[in-house]
């Protein structure tokens, strides 16, 4: 029989195969982009671990595979009956009360959450694992998220996955297969998938310039302000037997009404709690204030008590750890993280500069190509005009020749008429009547001669005009040829058309070009930038709230009131009152511990 254990994270799936004969486990990893199963008989170089290994051995192996150093946040979770439990590091994996059905599933998850993700999460892999886990919990509605925040978070998730928005690449429908919004939010509004995508894309376009790490951190900064973020809920009863919910998170213990997981009735920060213990199903909380009595509550199951105690101890230890000086290991990790982020920032700035230069060069090239096409069109037009002028010149030359021939013919006829007139004069008859007739004929011949002379003169003038038009046509032809030569000489591409500073000397992305040395001035500048970011935090928070209000206003008219869930109604009431997660926590802790304990016992 072969026993298979599956260790899952939202980033990586790890399959562990157990062979009774070899008494060995072999680990194989399935990445989100490809599958790689390496069993002992396929690879001798992949690490194996023995059956007697404890939870810490398996945990260290997975952390090394992921490159994870901030291990105190994570653990192995498994299902047991109708609840969950966590693998103990000092106990053998197979000695736990895990299901015996194949395959045995262990979930590699964040067990504890940070108070402030931006300040506490050092490694990019840690941040990425939290991003994936929180995103999954929001989509599965384990964490309540209002609609406007859901849209904004979805836009940061898209930025983390696709990078900067490009309208030529990210066209309508590119998010059709993505799961970005909780089903509750989609059902709450009378909006199509295209309308939701348009809203998300509108926010996505504003995140230009953010890296994947920046987008994921912005996602976590918004998500950590959600009321149910990082809280584990457990059903309990106080001394009076009232059904309540206990919430355990990084800040302390919170008491909720079973129908309201958003607003706690009272809270007890970790710095007010001295000791936590349980006996059977009864929990005892000993406050730090010696004047305050121990308050107790009962849980439903013994296994739940163990889980509550584990979470309380772990969160309390991290609460104290955050308020102490960082250990040498954490200081080294933070220093390495700062250096790595500074290196990435310098590298990103260099790439952005080269990208900008490349874009300038491409725009200049496109302008030159458009200018060349324009000049070619002008050349074609000038060539057509030249052909038309040549045809006109030929036609005018032909007409001029015809006019000259007609003028010559008329001149000949005029000469003949004059000769005829002289001949008639010489051959006049003696008789008076014949003389009168001859005089009349002579008069007619003279009039005809005058008329032909006028016609000849008019034809000669017309011929001169045609010659003048022909000369003008030839001049126009010469001008058209000259313009064509000018256009063709201008269309020749010259590298000097592009500014020297717009063309990068070398746009290759070689590793040599990306190398650099850190100096003290770089680290000082980085420190100043960090201080500046802290000063701008309040201004960014105000901008974020304005952005959320704007999103809410845009989609409010499309809301279907009858589909609102109880959590939606509670959230709207809190919004109208102006209360938030942190403001409510501060308000609840203003009273003394003794007063809050008495209030809890009277619920």
XYZ file of C-alpha atoms in Angstrom:
603
model
C 0.000 0.000 0.000
C 1.254 3.485 -0.866
C 0.488 6.442 1.350
C 0.429 9.842 -0.384
C 0.577 13.123 1.503
C -0.133 16.412 -0.241
C 1.270 19.670 1.094
C -0.428 22.613 -0.608
C 0.263 26.295 -0.719
C -1.416 28.806 -2.987
C 1.943 29.133 -4.717
C 3.235 25.564 -4.716
C 1.797 22.061 -4.326
C 4.090 19.480 -2.777
C 3.398 15.773 -3.140
C 5.003 13.421 -0.672
C 5.066 9.766 -1.562
C 5.600 7.128 1.123
C 6.879 3.657 0.247
C 6.738 1.090 3.114
C 9.578 -0.971 1.700
C 12.073 1.879 1.426
C 10.770 3.610 4.591
C 11.436 6.929 2.876
C 9.401 9.954 1.800
C 10.146 11.733 -1.479
C 9.071 15.294 -2.209
C 7.854 16.508 -5.590
C 6.779 20.059 -6.365
C 4.025 21.235 -8.699
C 4.492 24.888 -9.579
C 1.660 27.088 -10.716
C 3.101 27.234 -14.241
C 4.457 23.750 -14.746
C 4.513 20.317 -13.127
C 7.635 18.609 -11.834
C 7.183 15.275 -10.053
C 10.455 13.812 -8.876
C 10.195 10.440 -7.144
C 13.218 8.435 -5.951
C 13.203 6.175 -8.974
C 13.210 9.198 -11.333
C 15.785 11.357 -9.601
C 18.456 10.544 -7.046
C 19.388 14.142 -6.400
C 16.076 15.373 -4.976
C 16.009 15.487 -1.167
C 14.273 12.642 0.688
C 13.245 12.429 4.310
C 12.565 9.542 6.620
C 9.332 8.414 8.244
C 10.594 9.356 11.707
C 10.975 12.986 10.712
C 9.090 15.478 12.809
C 6.955 18.361 11.681
C 9.928 20.738 11.854
C 11.957 18.556 9.489
C 9.200 18.641 6.894
C 8.566 22.344 7.534
C 12.244 23.253 7.075
C 12.382 21.235 3.861
C 9.424 23.083 2.343
C 10.722 26.471 3.530
C 14.079 25.800 1.893
C 12.323 24.769 -1.319
C 10.409 28.080 -1.286
C 13.386 30.167 -0.149
C 11.325 31.310 2.856
C 13.127 32.732 5.911
C 10.240 34.427 7.758
C 9.051 31.036 8.913
C 7.342 32.223 12.133
C 4.194 33.215 10.234
C 3.536 29.819 8.632
C 2.642 26.241 9.456
C 1.001 23.045 8.171
C -2.771 22.946 8.559
C -4.885 19.811 8.230
C -8.570 18.989 8.591
C -9.778 16.998 11.569
C -13.475 16.174 11.920
C -15.372 19.490 11.571
C -12.436 21.769 12.454
C -8.790 22.303 11.580
C -5.506 21.747 13.401
C -1.839 22.577 12.886
C 1.126 20.203 12.713
C 3.322 20.448 15.813
C 6.964 21.013 14.996
C 8.275 18.706 17.728
C 5.950 15.808 16.864
C 6.236 13.208 14.102
C 4.099 13.993 11.080
C 2.342 10.614 11.029
C 1.671 10.717 14.781
C -0.838 13.534 14.309
C -4.555 12.886 14.126
C -4.581 13.226 10.335
C -7.087 11.519 8.087
C -6.041 8.010 7.033
C -7.709 8.295 3.659
C -5.464 8.716 0.652
C -4.144 11.233 -0.107
C -3.380 12.901 3.215
C -3.564 16.665 2.685
C -1.481 19.237 4.550
C -2.027 22.918 3.723
C 1.057 25.148 3.956
C -0.597 28.398 5.126
C 0.007 31.542 7.138
C -0.914 30.722 10.734
C -0.308 34.228 12.105
C -0.867 37.598 10.465
C 1.238 40.771 10.840
C -0.140 43.931 12.431
C 1.310 46.042 9.626
C 2.245 44.155 6.466
C 4.405 46.940 5.046
C 6.598 47.186 8.154
C 6.796 43.501 9.120
C 6.986 41.509 5.882
C 10.588 41.569 4.703
C 10.945 38.945 1.963
C 9.140 39.178 -1.365
C 8.184 35.483 -1.133
C 6.558 36.083 2.265
C 4.622 39.026 0.881
C 3.586 36.978 -2.175
C 2.327 34.060 -0.059
C 0.260 36.418 2.122
C -1.108 38.146 -0.982
C -2.252 34.840 -2.499
C -3.765 33.590 0.769
C -5.632 36.828 1.567
C -6.863 37.099 -2.017
C -8.190 33.539 -1.863
C -9.955 34.185 1.461
C -11.611 37.318 0.069
C -12.810 35.494 -3.058
C -14.118 32.603 -0.960
C -15.805 35.198 1.296
C -13.993 34.057 4.431
C -13.035 37.735 4.759
C -15.835 40.232 4.177
C -14.891 42.886 1.623
C -17.242 45.739 0.563
C -17.928 46.074 -3.181
C -15.915 49.250 -3.752
C -12.871 47.786 -1.987
C -13.320 44.543 -3.970
C -13.011 46.454 -7.255
C -9.905 48.318 -6.077
C -8.281 45.127 -4.775
C -9.080 43.381 -8.060
C -7.294 46.176 -9.960
C -4.145 45.680 -7.848
C -4.351 41.904 -8.425
C -4.499 42.556 -12.185
C -1.504 44.936 -11.925
C 0.458 42.271 -10.051
C -0.291 39.669 -12.744
C -0.230 41.636 -16.005
C 2.052 44.583 -15.269
C 1.366 48.066 -16.647
C -1.853 48.645 -18.551
C -1.500 48.748 -22.347
C -4.704 49.554 -24.279
C -3.331 47.791 -27.363
C -2.818 44.546 -25.430
C -5.356 44.636 -22.601
C -8.516 44.977 -24.635
C -12.087 44.347 -23.529
C -12.472 40.706 -22.532
C -8.922 40.027 -21.330
C -10.246 39.512 -17.777
C -13.113 37.244 -18.838
C -11.447 34.106 -17.430
C -10.123 35.744 -14.253
C -11.774 35.313 -10.854
C -11.364 38.736 -9.298
C -14.549 39.535 -7.357
C -16.493 37.606 -4.690
C -19.715 36.103 -6.018
C -21.623 38.028 -3.354
C -20.454 41.324 -4.871
C -21.311 40.242 -8.428
C -24.824 39.171 -7.409
C -25.420 42.359 -5.425
C -25.380 44.636 -8.491
C -27.240 44.686 -11.759
C -24.041 44.773 -13.791
C -22.696 42.631 -16.632
C -19.227 41.085 -16.707
C -18.171 43.763 -19.217
C -19.292 46.531 -16.853
C -17.304 45.039 -13.974
C -14.262 44.667 -16.231
C -14.581 48.295 -17.304
C -14.611 49.450 -13.645
C -11.615 47.260 -12.756
C -9.663 48.317 -15.856
C -10.323 51.984 -15.082
C -8.612 51.568 -11.696
C -5.968 49.250 -13.171
C -4.854 51.938 -15.642
C -4.042 54.285 -12.718
C -1.496 51.838 -11.234
C 1.010 52.297 -14.060
C 4.625 52.049 -12.931
C 4.011 49.719 -9.971
C 5.961 46.480 -9.869
C 4.407 43.170 -8.883
C 5.764 43.542 -5.347
C 4.392 47.093 -5.032
C 0.951 46.044 -6.278
C 0.809 43.077 -3.881
C 1.823 45.276 -0.949
C -0.879 47.846 -1.815
C -3.349 44.953 -1.919
C -2.310 43.827 1.577
C -2.359 47.398 2.968
C -5.997 47.758 1.896
C -6.958 44.224 2.943
C -5.475 44.532 6.454
C -8.032 47.276 7.224
C -10.939 44.899 6.533
C -12.838 43.942 9.683
C -12.380 40.154 9.315
C -8.741 40.216 8.145
C -6.466 37.872 10.100
C -9.126 36.861 12.631
C -9.873 33.257 13.630
C -13.414 32.841 15.002
C -14.465 30.238 17.584
C -17.899 29.662 19.171
C -17.815 30.106 22.979
C -20.138 30.669 25.957
C -19.627 32.939 28.940
C -20.656 32.149 32.536
C -24.288 32.996 31.785
C -24.314 30.509 28.894
C -24.694 33.166 26.211
C -23.535 32.069 22.748
C -20.717 34.317 21.562
C -17.803 34.288 19.147
C -14.156 34.582 20.190
C -11.899 36.306 17.669
C -8.128 35.807 17.888
C -5.800 38.013 15.846
C -2.505 39.893 16.017
C -3.933 42.647 18.262
C -5.614 40.539 20.937
C -8.868 38.754 21.829
C -12.234 40.046 20.635
C -15.755 39.070 21.638
C -18.447 39.124 18.922
C -22.132 38.538 18.649
C -22.675 35.341 16.580
C -24.604 37.366 14.003
C -22.031 40.129 13.713
C -18.460 39.213 12.845
C -17.567 42.775 11.877
C -17.942 44.737 15.100
C -16.663 43.266 18.384
C -18.550 43.950 21.598
C -15.370 44.147 23.632
C -11.651 43.598 23.080
C -8.642 42.628 25.189
C -5.225 43.606 23.713
C -2.333 41.225 24.287
C -0.533 43.728 26.507
C -3.407 43.418 29.027
C -3.239 39.596 29.243
C -0.824 37.875 31.613
C -1.719 34.209 31.185
C -4.093 31.934 29.229
C -4.923 28.371 30.256
C -7.685 25.836 29.856
C -8.996 22.823 31.709
C -11.185 20.472 29.730
C -13.502 22.893 27.866
C -13.076 25.863 30.193
C -10.711 28.676 29.277
C -9.241 31.027 31.890
C -7.817 34.429 30.946
C -5.705 36.110 33.605
C -5.414 39.889 33.031
C -2.220 41.807 33.706
C -4.132 44.094 36.086
C -4.012 42.322 39.457
C -7.195 44.079 40.560
C -9.132 42.395 37.761
C -10.474 38.901 38.345
C -9.774 36.027 35.989
C -12.567 35.728 33.439
C -13.548 32.416 31.915
C -15.467 31.049 28.959
C -16.307 27.619 27.605
C -15.632 26.288 24.111
C -17.468 23.548 22.286
C -14.697 20.961 21.928
C -11.401 20.036 23.511
C -9.645 20.102 20.121
C -10.865 23.639 19.616
C -9.345 24.579 22.987
C -5.944 23.345 21.818
C -6.224 25.352 18.631
C -7.285 28.488 20.539
C -4.362 28.128 22.912
C -1.887 27.663 20.035
C -3.146 30.761 18.271
C -3.170 32.820 21.465
C 0.367 31.814 22.402
C 1.716 32.418 18.908
C 0.025 35.797 18.453
C 1.048 36.898 21.969
C 4.686 35.974 21.306
C 4.676 37.863 18.003
C 2.989 40.831 19.709
C 5.854 41.009 22.203
C 8.454 40.333 19.515
C 7.287 43.312 17.443
C 7.876 45.619 20.394
C 11.426 44.469 21.021
C 14.613 45.222 19.146
C 14.901 43.042 16.060
C 17.154 40.043 16.350
C 20.407 39.954 14.407
C 18.854 37.594 11.838
C 15.897 39.902 11.237
C 18.176 42.934 11.022
C 20.281 41.143 8.417
C 17.155 40.145 6.506
C 15.861 43.717 6.531
C 19.249 45.076 5.438
C 19.400 42.555 2.595
C 15.823 43.385 1.644
C 16.600 47.123 1.589
C 19.683 46.534 -0.554
C 17.729 44.271 -2.912
C 14.884 46.782 -3.224
C 17.361 49.597 -3.824
C 19.102 47.499 -6.473
C 15.783 46.718 -8.121
C 14.770 50.371 -7.955
C 18.009 51.481 -9.671
C 17.660 48.708 -12.225
C 14.017 49.627 -12.842
C 14.915 53.295 -13.256
C 17.636 52.367 -15.749
C 15.232 50.180 -17.688
C 12.606 52.923 -17.651
C 15.146 55.413 -19.013
C 16.177 53.030 -21.773
C 12.530 52.268 -22.466
C 11.803 55.987 -22.689
C 14.724 56.522 -25.090
C 13.552 53.596 -27.192
C 10.033 55.012 -27.303
C 11.416 58.417 -28.345
C 13.453 56.771 -31.097
C 10.461 54.745 -32.255
C 8.284 57.854 -32.327
C 10.955 59.682 -34.341
C 11.146 56.731 -36.730
C 7.367 56.717 -37.115
C 7.395 60.469 -37.792
C 10.049 60.005 -40.458
C 8.092 57.163 -42.025
C 4.953 59.297 -42.104
C 6.948 62.211 -43.599
C 8.418 59.892 -46.235
C 4.962 58.659 -47.194
C 3.737 62.243 -47.380
C 6.671 63.252 -49.618
C 6.069 60.230 -51.832
C 2.438 61.270 -52.230
C 3.519 64.803 -53.090
C 6.007 63.409 -55.638
C 3.280 61.323 -57.264
C 1.019 64.380 -57.438
C 3.802 66.522 -58.975
C 4.581 63.783 -61.494
C 0.905 63.618 -62.504
C 0.812 67.408 -62.882
C 3.940 67.236 -65.064
C 2.341 64.637 -67.336
C -0.790 66.745 -67.658
C 1.260 69.874 -68.484
C 3.214 67.923 -71.143
C -0.030 66.755 -72.727
C -1.374 70.349 -72.677
C 1.840 71.656 -74.264
C 1.631 69.087 -77.073
C -1.996 69.996 -77.728
C -1.200 73.735 -77.844
C 1.731 73.109 -80.209
C -0.530 71.196 -82.555
C -3.126 74.007 -82.498
C -0.405 76.600 -83.192
C 0.800 74.655 -86.212
C -2.746 74.425 -87.581
C -3.217 78.192 -87.065
C 0.029 78.934 -88.930
C -1.054 76.776 -91.853
C -4.449 78.541 -91.983
C -2.760 81.962 -91.876
C -0.463 80.961 -94.751
C -3.421 79.718 -96.759
C -5.355 82.945 -96.155
C -2.317 84.994 -97.117
C -2.084 83.077 -100.395
C -5.794 83.649 -101.049
C -5.372 87.380 -100.362
C -2.510 87.542 -102.853
C -4.555 85.723 -105.432
C -7.502 88.097 -104.843
C -5.273 91.148 -105.312
C -3.823 89.664 -108.515
C -7.329 89.016 -109.747
C -8.259 92.617 -109.023
C -5.298 93.896 -111.050
C -6.177 91.595 -113.896
C -9.767 92.829 -113.856
C -8.586 96.430 -113.969
C -6.400 95.700 -116.956
C -9.153 93.859 -118.841
C -11.966 96.413 -118.325
C -14.275 96.788 -121.331
C -14.912 99.964 -123.082
C -18.566 100.149 -122.545
C -19.934 102.177 -119.727
C -22.122 99.464 -118.578
C -19.273 96.991 -118.567
C -17.155 99.596 -116.746
C -19.858 100.007 -114.140
C -20.056 96.272 -113.787
C -16.325 96.073 -113.618
C -16.250 98.910 -111.084
C -18.832 97.095 -109.068
C -16.840 93.879 -109.322
C -13.692 95.774 -108.456
C -15.446 97.274 -105.457
C -16.595 93.845 -104.384
C -13.113 92.443 -104.959
C -11.606 95.250 -102.845
C -14.081 94.581 -100.060
C -13.288 90.877 -100.286
C -9.576 91.632 -100.198
C -9.990 93.863 -97.141
C -12.055 91.219 -95.435
C -9.464 88.528 -96.214
C -6.678 90.828 -95.017
C -8.515 91.351 -91.696
C -9.084 87.614 -91.400
C -5.423 86.970 -92.155
C -4.365 89.508 -89.517
C -6.752 87.927 -86.958
C -5.375 84.477 -87.730
C -1.826 85.766 -87.361
C -2.678 87.239 -83.936
C -4.271 83.949 -82.894
C -1.142 82.103 -83.989
C 0.986 84.494 -81.905
C -1.283 83.879 -78.882
C -0.980 80.119 -79.314
C 2.808 80.475 -79.488
C 2.719 82.465 -76.227
C 0.523 79.767 -74.535
C 2.934 77.092 -75.743
C 5.846 78.995 -74.204
C 3.984 79.305 -70.877
C 3.172 75.564 -70.901
C 6.827 74.756 -71.432
C 7.794 77.094 -68.568
C 5.213 75.320 -66.332
C 6.703 71.982 -67.343
C 10.188 73.141 -66.355
C 8.898 74.382 -62.963
C 7.146 71.014 -62.288
C 10.345 69.126 -63.091
C 12.310 71.371 -60.743
C 9.801 70.836 -57.887
C 9.928 67.055 -58.412
C 13.720 67.147 -58.089
C 13.400 69.145 -54.824
C 10.892 66.665 -53.359
C 12.966 63.618 -54.224
C 16.084 65.230 -52.713
C 14.199 65.961 -49.428
C 12.763 62.414 -49.105
C 16.234 60.903 -48.683
C 16.458 59.644 -44.998
C 19.084 61.426 -42.932
C 20.040 60.189 -39.449
C 20.547 63.808 -38.398
C 16.726 64.216 -38.409
C 16.583 62.463 -35.085
C 18.087 64.368 -32.144
C 21.275 62.863 -30.899
C 20.048 62.667 -27.333
C 16.815 60.887 -28.382
C 18.641 57.898 -29.829
C 20.136 55.650 -27.167
C 23.702 54.632 -27.968
C 22.997 51.078 -26.952
C 19.547 49.656 -26.092
C 20.641 46.100 -25.455
C 19.625 44.801 -22.036
C 22.884 43.077 -21.151
C 23.827 42.219 -17.614
C 26.946 44.392 -17.969
C 24.831 47.466 -18.583
C 22.680 46.717 -15.516
C 25.565 46.298 -13.075
C 26.295 48.981 -10.483
C 27.987 49.550 -7.124
C 26.223 50.609 -3.947
C 27.559 53.646 -2.135
C 26.814 55.197 1.204
C 25.026 58.047 -0.536
C 22.630 55.528 -2.105
C 21.694 54.101 1.289
C 21.255 57.599 2.764
C 19.024 58.553 -0.138
C 17.036 55.338 0.409
C 16.607 56.181 4.095
C 15.379 59.650 3.215
C 12.884 58.129 0.757
C 11.590 55.789 3.473
C 11.079 58.729 5.834
C 9.306 60.623 3.082
C 6.980 57.665 2.503
C 6.043 57.678 6.194
C 5.227 61.399 6.046
C 3.035 60.838 2.978
C 1.147 57.904 4.529
C -1.758 59.994 5.832
C -2.139 61.770 2.507
C -2.221 58.436 0.656
C -4.809 57.080 3.099
C -7.001 60.098 2.395
C -6.604 59.569 -1.348
C -7.477 55.882 -0.941
C -10.655 56.746 0.967
C -11.648 59.237 -1.711
C -11.044 56.608 -4.383
C -13.206 54.075 -2.532
C -15.998 56.640 -2.082
C -15.857 57.480 -5.782
C -16.149 53.800 -6.727
C -19.041 53.347 -4.326
C -20.871 56.348 -5.818
C -20.417 55.037 -9.370
C -22.021 51.645 -8.710
C -24.488 52.575 -5.957
C -27.340 53.238 -8.407
C -27.049 49.670 -9.777
C -27.293 47.962 -6.375
C -30.123 45.494 -5.741
C -31.103 46.227 -2.129
C -33.045 42.986 -1.743
C -29.830 40.973 -2.292
C -27.855 42.571 0.524
C -26.447 40.082 3.033
C -26.470 40.689 6.788
C -22.767 41.565 6.620
C -23.483 44.147 3.889
C -26.116 45.761 6.104
C -23.775 45.777 9.127
C -20.947 47.269 7.079
C -23.222 50.032 5.765
C -24.302 50.855 9.313
C -20.658 51.075 10.443
C -19.858 53.301 7.465
C -22.721 55.650 8.281
C -21.482 55.866 11.872
C -17.952 56.565 10.642
C -16.438 53.618 12.520
C -13.613 51.473 11.187
C -11.723 48.442 12.407
C -8.952 50.420 14.120
C -11.101 53.256 15.457
C -13.518 50.765 16.999
C -10.610 48.841 18.587
C -9.256 52.039 20.151
C -12.713 52.992 21.378
C -13.271 49.579 23.014
C -9.913 49.645 24.803
C -10.465 53.078 26.354
C -12.361 51.512 29.238
C -10.518 49.717 31.997
C -9.873 45.998 31.766
C -12.055 45.390 34.821
C -15.010 47.171 33.214
C -14.655 45.164 30.015
C -14.391 41.861 31.888
C -17.578 42.699 33.812
C -19.299 43.634 30.540
C -18.242 40.326 28.951
C -19.593 38.279 31.854
C -22.939 40.104 31.701
C -23.475 39.487 27.982
